[in-house]
Each structure stands twice: as structure tokens, then as C-alpha cells.
Amino acid sequence: MSSAIRYSKSIGTEDFEREVTIEGWVQDVRALGGITFVIVRDRYGVVQVAVPKKKVPPELFAAMTSLSRESVARITGVVKKSDQAKAGFEIVPTSMDVTSPAQSPLPMGVVDKVSVEPETRFDHRFMDLRKPEVRAVFEIKSIALKMIDEYLLKNGFVEVFTPKIVASGAEGGATLFNIDYFGRKAYLAQSPQLYKQMLMSTGLDRVFEIGPAFRAEPSDTIRHVSEFISFDAEMAHISSMRDVLDVLEGCVQYTIEGVAREAVEHLTKLGTRVRIPRTPYPVITYSEALEKVQAQGMALRMGDDLGTEGEKALGQIMSAEGFDVYWIVEYPEEAKPFYIMEKDGTPFSYSFDLDYCGQEIASGGQREHRFDRLVQRFEKKGLDPEAFRFYTNAFAFGMPPHGGWGLGVERLVQKMLGLPNIRETILFPRDRTRLTP
Ligand code: ATP
Ligand code: MG
């Protein structure tokens, strides 16, 4: 706010009997005849403005009493100690300016107790976000992203930005969005996979990117959207996949602990606490995970995707053992993309998922850096390596061993806060049916 305008939370006893100016949304107007109370809300809280009919000019009293809900008003007045007001003070106005009147009726209420359909909320997201508990998620998400940045920069990673308009996908054709690129076929990037790997051949040997990823997800689930923020990293000169797990584990733990410490005010608004996961995160192989869920009666066979239900069942088993976050490693190579390294002599691969309370939040692995073996993997997957020449070239002229991950930022936030749907962590979510606002 401009220096002349005060936030609700900045006003205290030192301001008693002094004049201040506030600006915010008119949350409520209670006209009791001889006195009108106006509740004004800003980013951090509310202020009670008391307007006694006998003590303020008649025009001001009339204007304050007829304010429409959710209008923006700038109010100057004297701070008075008050035992009735929640904050311990109220403001008696000397002047008021309606900087932006709100029409009525409102498309939805901000403080009403009636529950509003999610579709209505997302249709009028600007209004929905006026609720402190809805907004708190984004304050927390911002703090989480700061933690990720901090951790990686401390660990020698360089932040990079790769193209979002691309000529080929890396994660399978089914979820590609087509676009017309000056008459040529192009796609919105599903992930920075190919580019971050190409960077491993340059000497920028530890990179990360936090940016949008696009997936044409055809189904409606609580964890898929068409546009999400992907936190990708790639690191070279590794000795095994464990080097990658160590960095990601350190980063996730640092982020969760940082949020628990620094976002207390916002967590309180949300009415939740963050549970600190137990470390080290246990490592279970895909085969062990399969056995665990089979023992629960799930009909999954070797090679099957664990799926939503399998992941959930595993989450329950792990949480009973005291673990919220855990690794699932060595998936069948058949289930993994061309860029993943095979575990020779077995049907498995150097791949991993990181799961948080029964839901995948990240996938990664050691990559195939050997040119010939990479070409073989393209062929095995029925892909034409020539179509990926811009990528394979980087492997033909000196590519160190490397690995990395892609983590869905919104999935991390969703699980950290125990939110029922990923959409709650996205300001303007995009899904199969939603393209506006
Ligand atoms: P899932 O099996 O849950 O659909 P995935 O294995 O297809 O995910 P990856 O390609 O491994 O996803 O992407 C890396 C990470 O990006 C995932 O672990 C997840 O956190 C996030 N992610 C992937 N797709 C989506 C999506 N549609 N919406 C939100 N986050 C996503
Ligand atoms: Mg995955």
C-alpha cells in the first residue's frame, strides 16, 4: 500500500487518538440507527469503522450508511480504543471516498456462511479470492517457491528458462496440445525434459526451471489440470540415481519445513498445520510397492501402473509406518519414457517417483546419456530418433551421466495443506471444461 495508507494489521495502541487512512473492501454495514458500523477488509484483516450519527457530519453518516458491500472505500479517521471491537480499536471517520463502488447483487458472497458451488467460485474467482482462507493458499505457495529457489541456489543450481513452444513432446503423444506455428505443427511443452538434458552437455551442470507445463488431460480428476507449474531440475556428473534423490529430498524437506516456519499466519487463516515428514524418506522398489498393495487385495500385476487407487493404498500403508513422503524406485523400463536409463539384466529402470500421502508429486531418474543406447531406446519405443535429432545431437558430442526430476508444484502444495482438489492451489485453473476466467 502507498505510504499514506495503513494496513489493518499495522494499526496499534500507538495510533490511539491519531488520524489514519485505510483503504479496503466494505465487508459489512450494520446500521443501528444512532450508529453505523462499517467493517473494512484489506489483505491482512478487518477494521471496524464506527460512525456515530451525532458526532460526524450528516453527509458522511449518510454516505457511510449507504455503502454497498464489497465497494472499495478510502477512509480517514481517528483511532479510538474500543473494548467491543475485536482488534481493540475502531476508527471514527472524518472523511470517506468511495474509490470504487460495487454493484449489487454480488455474484457470490465473501463472508456468508452459505456454501457456494465450486463452479460458481471459479467463475467469479476474483471474488472468491477475497476470502482470506482462499487467498492464504497463494501466500503459502509463494513462500514454498521461495524455499525451492533458496535451496537450489545454495546447492549450485542455475535457474534456466526453456521454450514452451516446441516441435516434439517427451511424455507421450496423448496429452500434447497442438498449435499452429506459422503454418507448421507445434506443441505446447509438456515438460522441459529434452532442453534441460541438452543443457547437461554444456557445462551448466546443475539447472532448474519453475514454469508452466501443458498437458491435454482428458479426464476430470482432483490432481490433474491442463496447465500446471512444473519444478524441473537436472544435474550432471552423477554417480548413481541416489545423488538425485538426495538433492530432491533435501529440497522438499527444506520447503516443507520452511513453510511450516514462515507461513504460520497464512496457515492459521487456512485453519491448518503442516506436518513435518519423517526423514530419511524410505525407498521402496516398484516390485515391493506392488507386493504391498497386492497384500491389501488389489488386483495389480507386474508391469501395471499403480494408478490412483494403488498409490492411495500405498499411502495408507506408509502413513501407518509413520511416513508421509517416500520414494518408489525402479519402475519397469517398459513403463518409462525413452530418456530413462535401463537397469541392465533386469526388466527395470533407474527411475523414481516421489509420493506424498498417497499421491505422486514428482517423477525422475537417471537418464540414458550413452548415444547408442539412447538411439536403441527410441527404436524400442517405436519413435524415430531422426525426429529428435536436435536432442540426440547433444549426446553425440560429449554428454556426462546425469539425472533429474519434474515435480508438480501444485501437487506439493495440495498435499502439504491437505487440500481436496489441486484447483484450490491454482488462481485460474485450466481443465477440460474451463478456459475462462
Ligand atoms: P500422473 O501419473 O499423476 O498423471 P505423470 O506421471 O503423468 O502424473 P509426469 O510426466 O511424471 O506426470 O510429470 C511430473 C510431475 O508433474 C508429476 O509427478 C506431477 O506432480 C506433475 N503433473 C503431471 N501432470 C500433471 C497434471 N496434469 N496436473 C498437475 N500436475 C501434473
Ligand atoms: Mg510420473
Short mmCIF file of C-alpha atoms and ligand atoms in Angstrom, two decimals:
data_model
loop_
_atom_site.label_atom_id
_atom_site.label_comp_id
_atom_site.label_asym_id
_atom_site.label_seq_id
_atom_site.Cartn_x
_atom_site.Cartn_y
_atom_site.Cartn_z
CA MET A 1 0.00 0.00 0.00
CA SER A 2 1.08 3.57 -0.52
CA SER A 3 2.81 5.03 2.48
CA ALA A 4 -0.15 7.19 3.40
CA ILE A 5 -2.48 4.22 3.59
CA ARG A 6 -2.31 1.90 6.55
CA TYR A 7 -2.91 -1.84 6.66
CA SER A 8 -5.28 -3.04 9.35
CA LYS A 9 -2.53 -5.08 10.98
CA SER A 10 -0.20 -2.07 11.26
CA ILE A 11 -2.57 -0.07 13.46
CA GLY A 12 -1.94 -0.35 17.19
CA THR A 13 -2.13 1.38 20.55
CA GLU A 14 0.48 3.94 19.46
CA ASP A 15 -2.10 5.23 16.98
CA PHE A 16 -4.84 5.90 19.58
CA GLU A 17 -6.30 9.40 19.18
CA ARG A 18 -4.31 9.84 15.95
CA GLU A 19 -5.65 10.12 12.44
CA VAL A 20 -5.03 7.31 9.95
CA THR A 21 -6.20 6.49 6.43
CA ILE A 22 -7.21 3.00 5.41
CA GLU A 23 -8.50 1.53 2.15
CA GLY A 24 -10.28 -1.75 1.62
CA TRP A 25 -13.42 -3.60 0.73
CA VAL A 26 -16.64 -2.92 2.61
CA GLN A 27 -17.35 -6.30 4.09
CA ASP A 28 -20.39 -5.35 6.09
CA VAL A 29 -22.51 -2.34 7.00
CA ARG A 30 -24.58 -2.51 10.20
CA ALA A 31 -26.88 0.47 10.54
CA LEU A 32 -28.25 0.57 14.10
CA GLY A 33 -29.97 3.96 13.88
CA GLY A 34 -27.85 6.16 16.10
CA ILE A 35 -24.64 4.50 14.95
CA THR A 36 -23.45 2.67 11.87
CA PHE A 37 -20.63 0.15 11.88
CA VAL A 38 -18.70 -0.47 8.68
CA ILE A 39 -16.31 -3.40 8.51
CA VAL A 40 -13.48 -2.76 6.07
CA ARG A 41 -11.28 -5.64 4.90
CA ASP A 42 -7.77 -5.43 3.49
CA ARG A 43 -5.13 -8.03 2.67
CA TYR A 44 -4.39 -8.82 6.30
CA GLY A 45 -7.60 -8.40 8.23
CA VAL A 46 -10.54 -6.13 9.02
CA VAL A 47 -11.02 -2.79 10.69
CA GLN A 48 -14.21 -1.65 12.37
CA VAL A 49 -15.25 1.87 11.48
CA ALA A 50 -17.77 3.34 13.93
CA VAL A 51 -19.94 6.19 12.62
CA PRO A 52 -21.95 7.85 15.43
CA LYS A 53 -24.73 9.95 13.90
CA LYS A 54 -24.31 12.78 16.38
CA LYS A 55 -20.54 13.10 16.01
CA VAL A 56 -19.99 13.10 12.24
CA PRO A 57 -21.33 15.41 9.51
CA PRO A 58 -24.75 14.26 8.21
CA GLU A 59 -23.48 13.72 4.62
CA LEU A 60 -20.68 11.48 5.88
CA PHE A 61 -23.09 9.49 8.04
CA ALA A 62 -25.46 9.03 5.09
CA ALA A 63 -22.65 8.04 2.73
CA MET A 64 -21.18 5.51 5.17
CA THR A 65 -24.57 4.02 5.96
CA SER A 66 -25.43 3.53 2.29
CA LEU A 67 -22.12 1.93 1.23
CA SER A 68 -22.73 -1.17 -0.87
CA ARG A 69 -20.99 -4.34 0.18
CA GLU A 70 -17.60 -5.03 -1.44
CA SER A 71 -17.18 -1.44 -2.61
CA VAL A 72 -13.67 -0.10 -2.15
CA ALA A 73 -13.59 2.83 0.24
CA ARG A 74 -10.76 5.05 1.44
CA ILE A 75 -11.48 6.25 4.94
CA THR A 76 -9.64 8.75 7.09
CA GLY A 77 -10.48 8.90 10.76
CA VAL A 78 -9.31 8.90 14.35
CA VAL A 79 -8.28 5.64 16.02
CA LYS A 80 -10.22 5.11 19.24
CA LYS A 81 -9.66 2.47 21.87
CA SER A 82 -12.61 0.09 21.90
CA ASP A 83 -13.37 -2.89 24.09
CA GLN A 84 -16.17 -4.07 21.81
CA ALA A 85 -14.13 -4.18 18.60
CA LYS A 86 -12.19 -7.41 18.10
CA ALA A 87 -8.97 -5.57 17.29
CA GLY A 88 -9.21 -3.44 20.45
CA PHE A 89 -9.76 -0.26 18.47
CA GLU A 90 -12.09 1.28 15.94
CA ILE A 91 -11.90 4.24 13.63
CA VAL A 92 -14.27 7.20 13.79
CA PRO A 93 -14.24 8.73 10.31
CA THR A 94 -13.57 12.32 9.37
CA SER A 95 -13.79 11.73 5.61
CA MET A 96 -14.53 8.93 3.18
CA ASP A 97 -14.12 8.42 -0.53
CA VAL A 98 -15.73 5.53 -2.41
CA THR A 99 -12.81 4.76 -4.71
CA SER A 100 -14.78 2.02 -6.49
CA PRO A 101 -18.43 1.28 -5.84
CA ALA A 102 -19.58 -2.36 -6.09
CA GLN A 103 -22.76 -3.18 -7.96
CA SER A 104 -25.37 -5.34 -6.35
CA PRO A 105 -26.36 -8.07 -6.10
CA LEU A 106 -22.91 -9.61 -5.74
CA PRO A 107 -22.20 -12.67 -7.92
CA MET A 108 -21.36 -14.53 -4.72
CA GLY A 109 -20.87 -13.72 -1.08
CA VAL A 110 -17.48 -13.28 0.52
CA VAL A 111 -18.29 -13.82 4.18
CA ASP A 112 -21.68 -15.53 4.02
CA LYS A 113 -21.74 -18.90 5.65
CA VAL A 114 -23.72 -20.48 2.79
CA SER A 115 -21.53 -22.85 0.83
CA VAL A 116 -21.04 -21.95 -2.81
CA GLU A 117 -20.65 -24.48 -5.63
CA PRO A 118 -17.03 -24.80 -6.82
CA GLU A 119 -18.07 -23.87 -10.36
CA THR A 120 -19.59 -20.60 -9.11
CA ARG A 121 -16.47 -19.89 -7.11
CA PHE A 122 -14.18 -20.45 -10.09
CA ASP A 123 -16.48 -18.47 -12.40
CA HIS A 124 -16.06 -15.49 -10.07
CA ARG A 125 -12.57 -16.27 -8.88
CA PHE A 126 -11.67 -12.61 -8.18
CA MET A 127 -14.48 -12.54 -5.64
CA ASP A 128 -13.70 -15.98 -4.26
CA LEU A 129 -10.11 -14.86 -3.68
CA ARG A 130 -11.33 -12.10 -1.40
CA LYS A 131 -11.86 -14.80 1.22
CA PRO A 132 -8.79 -14.84 3.44
CA GLU A 133 -8.66 -18.64 3.59
CA VAL A 134 -8.77 -18.95 -0.21
CA ARG A 135 -6.08 -16.31 -0.63
CA ALA A 136 -3.85 -17.82 2.06
CA VAL A 137 -3.05 -20.75 -0.23
CA PHE A 138 -1.31 -18.38 -2.65
CA GLU A 139 0.69 -16.65 0.04
CA ILE A 140 1.85 -20.12 1.09
CA LYS A 141 2.56 -21.22 -2.49
CA SER A 142 4.72 -18.13 -2.94
CA ILE A 143 6.68 -18.94 0.24
CA ALA A 144 7.11 -22.56 -0.93
CA LEU A 145 8.57 -21.35 -4.24
CA LYS A 146 10.95 -19.06 -2.41
CA MET A 147 12.15 -22.05 -0.36
CA ILE A 148 12.75 -24.12 -3.50
CA ASP A 149 14.76 -21.26 -5.03
CA GLU A 150 16.79 -20.79 -1.86
CA TYR A 151 17.67 -24.44 -1.54
CA LEU A 152 18.72 -24.89 -5.14
CA LEU A 153 20.72 -21.69 -5.38
CA LYS A 154 22.58 -22.72 -2.21
CA ASN A 155 23.34 -26.03 -3.89
CA GLY A 156 24.85 -24.59 -7.03
CA PHE A 157 21.87 -24.79 -9.37
CA VAL A 158 21.33 -22.22 -12.12
CA GLU A 159 17.80 -21.12 -12.91
CA VAL A 160 17.01 -21.51 -16.61
CA PHE A 161 14.09 -20.95 -18.96
CA THR A 162 13.38 -23.29 -21.86
CA PRO A 163 10.89 -22.94 -24.73
CA LYS A 164 7.22 -23.60 -24.16
CA ILE A 165 6.54 -23.76 -27.89
CA VAL A 166 8.15 -26.98 -29.07
CA ALA A 167 8.38 -29.28 -32.07
CA SER A 168 8.08 -32.58 -30.23
CA GLY A 169 6.81 -34.00 -26.98
CA ALA A 170 8.75 -36.00 -24.43
CA GLU A 171 6.00 -37.51 -22.30
CA GLY A 172 3.83 -39.32 -24.84
CA GLY A 173 1.57 -38.04 -27.59
CA ALA A 174 -1.75 -38.42 -25.82
CA THR A 175 -1.51 -35.26 -23.75
CA LEU A 176 0.03 -32.89 -26.31
CA PHE A 177 -1.73 -29.65 -27.17
CA ASN A 178 -1.31 -28.86 -30.87
CA ILE A 179 -0.68 -25.34 -32.00
CA ASP A 180 -0.26 -23.76 -35.39
CA TYR A 181 3.21 -22.24 -35.58
CA PHE A 182 3.27 -20.09 -38.73
CA GLY A 183 1.76 -22.95 -40.66
CA ARG A 184 3.92 -25.61 -39.02
CA LYS A 185 2.79 -28.14 -36.49
CA ALA A 186 3.98 -27.37 -32.98
CA TYR A 187 3.00 -28.19 -29.42
CA LEU A 188 2.81 -26.60 -26.01
CA ALA A 189 5.60 -28.05 -23.88
CA GLN A 190 4.58 -30.93 -21.61
CA SER A 191 7.85 -30.55 -19.71
CA PRO A 192 11.32 -29.05 -20.18
CA GLN A 193 12.75 -32.59 -20.33
CA LEU A 194 14.67 -32.51 -23.60
CA TYR A 195 16.05 -29.00 -23.09
CA LYS A 196 17.25 -29.44 -19.53
CA GLN A 197 19.00 -32.63 -20.62
CA MET A 198 20.66 -30.89 -23.57
CA LEU A 199 22.00 -28.33 -21.11
CA MET A 200 23.83 -31.15 -19.32
CA SER A 201 26.20 -31.27 -22.29
CA THR A 202 27.16 -27.62 -21.90
CA GLY A 203 28.85 -27.20 -18.53
CA LEU A 204 25.76 -25.66 -16.96
CA ASP A 205 25.79 -28.87 -15.00
CA ARG A 206 23.05 -28.16 -12.45
CA VAL A 207 19.95 -26.39 -13.70
CA PHE A 208 16.41 -25.88 -12.55
CA GLU A 209 13.32 -24.36 -14.06
CA ILE A 210 10.00 -23.44 -12.49
CA GLY A 211 7.47 -22.73 -15.18
CA PRO A 212 4.24 -23.76 -16.85
CA ALA A 213 3.77 -27.22 -18.35
CA PHE A 214 0.81 -28.17 -20.51
CA ARG A 215 -0.99 -31.49 -20.64
CA ALA A 216 -4.18 -32.21 -22.51
CA GLU A 217 -5.54 -34.32 -19.68
CA PRO A 218 -8.78 -35.78 -20.96
CA SER A 219 -10.19 -36.80 -17.58
CA ASP A 220 -11.50 -34.84 -14.62
CA THR A 221 -9.55 -35.71 -11.52
CA ILE A 222 -8.63 -33.93 -8.31
CA ARG A 223 -4.94 -33.94 -9.27
CA HIS A 224 -4.81 -33.18 -12.99
CA VAL A 225 -5.19 -29.86 -14.75
CA SER A 226 -4.20 -28.82 -18.26
CA GLU A 227 -1.70 -26.23 -17.14
CA PHE A 228 0.45 -26.57 -14.05
CA ILE A 229 3.72 -25.27 -12.68
CA SER A 230 6.47 -27.78 -13.11
CA PHE A 231 9.58 -27.61 -10.98
CA ASP A 232 12.24 -29.35 -13.03
CA ALA A 233 15.88 -29.92 -12.26
CA GLU A 234 18.70 -31.78 -13.92
CA MET A 235 22.20 -32.48 -12.61
CA ALA A 236 25.29 -33.89 -14.34
CA HIS A 237 28.34 -35.88 -13.26
CA ILE A 238 26.24 -38.11 -11.01
CA SER A 239 27.48 -41.49 -9.83
CA SER A 240 24.06 -43.02 -9.38
CA MET A 241 20.39 -42.15 -9.11
CA ARG A 242 20.88 -41.75 -5.36
CA ASP A 243 22.67 -38.43 -5.98
CA VAL A 244 19.45 -37.12 -7.49
CA LEU A 245 17.25 -38.45 -4.68
CA ASP A 246 19.46 -36.72 -2.13
CA VAL A 247 19.03 -33.28 -3.68
CA LEU A 248 15.29 -33.62 -4.23
CA GLU A 249 14.76 -34.97 -0.72
CA GLY A 250 16.76 -32.10 0.73
CA CYS A 251 14.78 -29.61 -1.30
CA VAL A 252 11.33 -30.97 -0.48
CA GLN A 253 12.11 -31.22 3.21
CA TYR A 254 13.61 -27.70 3.25
CA THR A 255 10.48 -26.39 1.53
CA ILE A 256 8.01 -28.07 3.87
CA GLU A 257 9.95 -27.03 6.96
CA GLY A 258 10.29 -23.50 5.62
CA VAL A 259 6.56 -23.21 5.03
CA ALA A 260 5.77 -24.57 8.49
CA ARG A 261 8.09 -21.94 9.96
CA GLU A 262 7.44 -18.89 7.82
CA ALA A 263 3.81 -19.22 6.79
CA VAL A 264 2.27 -19.51 10.25
CA GLU A 265 -0.03 -16.50 9.76
CA HIS A 266 -1.40 -17.91 6.49
CA LEU A 267 -1.68 -21.46 7.80
CA THR A 268 -3.74 -20.09 10.68
CA LYS A 269 -6.11 -18.36 8.23
CA LEU A 270 -6.47 -21.65 6.43
CA GLY A 271 -7.08 -23.42 9.73
CA THR A 272 -4.37 -25.98 9.11
CA ARG A 273 -0.91 -27.02 10.17
CA VAL A 274 1.90 -28.57 8.17
CA ARG A 275 3.13 -31.91 9.36
CA ILE A 276 6.90 -32.28 9.00
CA PRO A 277 7.63 -35.54 7.15
CA ARG A 278 9.87 -38.08 8.75
CA THR A 279 13.34 -38.38 7.19
CA PRO A 280 15.11 -40.05 5.53
CA TYR A 281 12.30 -40.77 3.10
CA PRO A 282 12.08 -44.55 2.83
CA VAL A 283 12.91 -46.10 -0.54
CA ILE A 284 10.73 -48.91 -1.82
CA THR A 285 11.09 -50.52 -5.18
CA TYR A 286 8.22 -50.72 -7.60
CA SER A 287 8.15 -54.52 -7.04
CA GLU A 288 7.90 -54.08 -3.27
CA ALA A 289 5.20 -51.46 -3.68
CA LEU A 290 3.28 -53.84 -5.89
CA GLU A 291 3.53 -56.61 -3.29
CA LYS A 292 2.37 -54.26 -0.56
CA VAL A 293 -0.78 -53.24 -2.39
CA GLN A 294 -1.42 -56.78 -3.64
CA ALA A 295 -1.38 -57.87 0.01
CA GLN A 296 -4.23 -55.39 0.53
CA GLY A 297 -6.23 -57.29 -2.05
CA MET A 298 -5.64 -55.08 -5.07
CA ALA A 299 -5.54 -56.94 -8.35
CA LEU A 300 -2.41 -55.39 -9.84
CA ARG A 301 0.10 -57.36 -11.86
CA MET A 302 3.79 -56.87 -12.57
CA GLY A 303 4.13 -54.07 -15.07
CA ASP A 304 0.84 -52.38 -14.16
CA ASP A 305 0.75 -48.74 -13.28
CA LEU A 306 -0.02 -48.38 -9.58
CA GLY A 307 -2.78 -45.98 -10.55
CA THR A 308 -4.73 -43.66 -8.32
CA GLU A 309 -6.07 -46.48 -6.16
CA GLY A 310 -2.72 -48.26 -5.83
CA GLU A 311 -0.98 -45.02 -4.88
CA LYS A 312 -3.66 -44.29 -2.31
CA ALA A 313 -3.43 -47.76 -0.78
CA LEU A 314 0.35 -47.48 -0.60
CA GLY A 315 -0.05 -44.08 1.04
CA GLN A 316 -2.12 -45.64 3.80
CA ILE A 317 0.42 -48.40 4.35
CA MET A 318 3.29 -45.91 4.50
CA SER A 319 1.48 -43.49 6.79
CA ALA A 320 0.76 -46.37 9.19
CA GLU A 321 4.55 -46.77 9.32
CA GLY A 322 4.89 -43.06 10.05
CA PHE A 323 5.95 -41.88 6.60
CA ASP A 324 4.14 -39.15 4.68
CA VAL A 325 6.75 -38.87 1.93
CA TYR A 326 8.52 -41.84 0.33
CA TRP A 327 10.27 -42.99 -2.83
CA ILE A 328 9.11 -45.62 -5.26
CA VAL A 329 12.09 -46.62 -7.43
CA GLU A 330 12.97 -48.89 -10.33
CA TYR A 331 9.82 -48.98 -12.37
CA PRO A 332 9.67 -51.39 -15.31
CA GLU A 333 11.61 -49.80 -18.16
CA GLU A 334 8.69 -50.52 -20.45
CA ALA A 335 6.52 -48.08 -18.49
CA LYS A 336 9.09 -45.30 -18.71
CA PRO A 337 9.94 -42.84 -21.48
CA PHE A 338 12.90 -43.21 -23.87
CA TYR A 339 15.16 -40.93 -21.85
CA ILE A 340 15.26 -43.18 -18.76
CA MET A 341 18.25 -45.49 -18.23
CA GLU A 342 17.56 -49.22 -18.15
CA LYS A 343 18.79 -51.37 -15.30
CA ASP A 344 20.73 -53.85 -17.38
CA GLY A 345 19.93 -57.50 -16.95
CA THR A 346 16.52 -56.73 -15.44
CA PRO A 347 13.20 -55.50 -16.80
CA PHE A 348 13.52 -52.39 -14.59
CA SER A 349 14.94 -48.90 -14.92
CA TYR A 350 16.71 -46.20 -12.92
CA SER A 351 13.52 -44.27 -12.37
CA PHE A 352 11.68 -42.97 -9.36
CA ASP A 353 8.52 -41.33 -8.16
CA LEU A 354 8.22 -39.25 -5.04
CA ASP A 355 4.86 -39.77 -3.38
CA TYR A 356 3.29 -37.61 -0.67
CA CYS A 357 0.42 -39.09 1.35
CA GLY A 358 -0.72 -41.42 -1.38
CA GLN A 359 -0.20 -39.17 -4.38
CA GLU A 360 2.66 -38.82 -6.85
CA ILE A 361 4.25 -35.38 -6.66
CA ALA A 362 7.41 -35.97 -8.72
CA SER A 363 8.93 -38.33 -11.26
CA GLY A 364 12.55 -38.60 -12.23
CA GLY A 365 15.51 -40.82 -12.74
CA GLN A 366 18.94 -41.32 -14.17
CA ARG A 367 18.92 -40.57 -17.88
CA GLU A 368 20.39 -42.59 -20.71
CA HIS A 369 23.43 -40.50 -21.64
CA ARG A 370 25.09 -43.02 -23.98
CA PHE A 371 24.29 -42.09 -27.57
CA ASP A 372 23.97 -45.64 -28.93
CA ARG A 373 21.81 -46.82 -26.09
CA LEU A 374 19.61 -43.75 -26.41
CA VAL A 375 19.03 -44.46 -30.09
CA GLN A 376 18.12 -48.05 -29.15
CA ARG A 377 15.60 -46.76 -26.65
CA PHE A 378 13.95 -44.55 -29.26
CA GLU A 379 13.63 -47.58 -31.51
CA LYS A 380 12.27 -49.73 -28.70
CA LYS A 381 9.58 -47.11 -28.06
CA GLY A 382 8.66 -47.03 -31.74
CA LEU A 383 9.92 -43.46 -32.11
CA ASP A 384 12.03 -42.14 -34.95
CA PRO A 385 15.32 -40.87 -33.49
CA GLU A 386 15.72 -38.62 -36.54
CA ALA A 387 12.70 -36.62 -35.39
CA PHE A 388 14.63 -35.91 -32.18
CA ARG A 389 17.93 -35.11 -33.90
CA PHE A 390 18.14 -31.69 -32.22
CA TYR A 391 18.15 -33.59 -28.92
CA THR A 392 20.26 -36.65 -29.73
CA ASN A 393 22.99 -34.42 -31.23
CA ALA A 394 23.78 -33.20 -27.74
CA PHE A 395 24.56 -36.82 -26.82
CA ALA A 396 26.83 -37.47 -29.79
CA PHE A 397 29.49 -34.97 -28.81
CA GLY A 398 30.13 -35.46 -25.10
CA MET A 399 27.31 -35.88 -22.60
CA PRO A 400 28.10 -36.63 -18.94
CA PRO A 401 25.98 -39.01 -16.85
CA HIS A 402 23.04 -37.09 -15.45
CA GLY A 403 19.63 -37.29 -13.84
CA GLY A 404 16.80 -35.12 -12.63
CA TRP A 405 13.13 -34.77 -11.90
CA GLY A 406 9.89 -32.98 -12.62
CA LEU A 407 7.77 -32.04 -9.62
CA GLY A 408 4.26 -30.63 -9.79
CA VAL A 409 4.34 -27.53 -7.60
CA GLU A 410 0.57 -27.57 -7.12
CA ARG A 411 0.58 -31.22 -6.10
CA LEU A 412 3.18 -30.44 -3.45
CA VAL A 413 1.14 -27.51 -2.14
CA GLN A 414 -2.07 -29.54 -2.27
CA LYS A 415 -0.62 -32.36 -0.20
CA MET A 416 1.24 -30.09 2.20
CA LEU A 417 -2.01 -28.29 3.02
CA GLY A 418 -4.30 -31.32 2.79
CA LEU A 419 -6.49 -29.66 0.15
CA PRO A 420 -9.14 -31.81 -1.52
CA ASN A 421 -8.51 -30.63 -5.09
CA ILE A 422 -5.47 -29.34 -7.00
CA ARG A 423 -7.61 -26.49 -8.36
CA GLU A 424 -7.57 -24.85 -4.93
CA THR A 425 -3.87 -24.19 -5.45
CA ILE A 426 -4.27 -22.51 -8.85
CA LEU A 427 -5.54 -18.96 -9.26
CA PHE A 428 -7.23 -19.53 -12.60
CA PRO A 429 -7.28 -23.27 -13.23
CA ARG A 430 -7.41 -24.73 -16.71
CA ASP A 431 -9.11 -28.06 -17.26
CA ARG A 432 -11.11 -29.89 -19.91
CA THR A 433 -14.14 -27.66 -19.39
CA ARG A 434 -12.64 -24.42 -18.16
CA LEU A 435 -10.93 -21.80 -20.32
CA THR A 436 -12.18 -18.66 -18.53
CA PRO A 437 -11.65 -16.69 -16.39
P1 ATP B 1 0.15 -38.85 -13.17
O1 ATP B 1 0.57 -40.28 -13.29
O2 ATP B 1 -0.23 -38.46 -11.79
O3 ATP B 1 -0.82 -38.42 -14.21
P2 ATP B 1 2.51 -38.32 -14.66
O4 ATP B 1 3.37 -39.46 -14.23
O5 ATP B 1 1.79 -38.38 -15.94
O6 ATP B 1 1.46 -37.98 -13.49
P3 ATP B 1 4.91 -36.83 -15.05
O7 ATP B 1 5.02 -36.85 -16.51
O8 ATP B 1 5.72 -37.78 -14.26
O9 ATP B 1 3.37 -36.97 -14.65
O10 ATP B 1 5.13 -35.32 -14.56
C1 ATP B 1 5.93 -34.95 -13.45
C2 ATP B 1 5.09 -34.34 -12.36
O11 ATP B 1 4.31 -33.27 -12.87
C3 ATP B 1 4.07 -35.28 -11.75
O12 ATP B 1 4.65 -36.06 -10.73
C4 ATP B 1 3.04 -34.31 -11.19
O13 ATP B 1 3.45 -33.80 -9.94
C5 ATP B 1 3.06 -33.19 -12.18
N1 ATP B 1 1.96 -33.33 -13.15
C6 ATP B 1 1.95 -34.10 -14.26
N2 ATP B 1 0.79 -33.97 -14.92
C7 ATP B 1 0.05 -33.08 -14.22
C8 ATP B 1 -1.25 -32.51 -14.40
N3 ATP B 1 -1.99 -32.81 -15.44
N4 ATP B 1 -1.69 -31.61 -13.50
C9 ATP B 1 -0.93 -31.29 -12.43
N5 ATP B 1 0.30 -31.78 -12.20
C10 ATP B 1 0.79 -32.67 -13.09
MG MG B 2 5.13 -39.51 -13.29
#
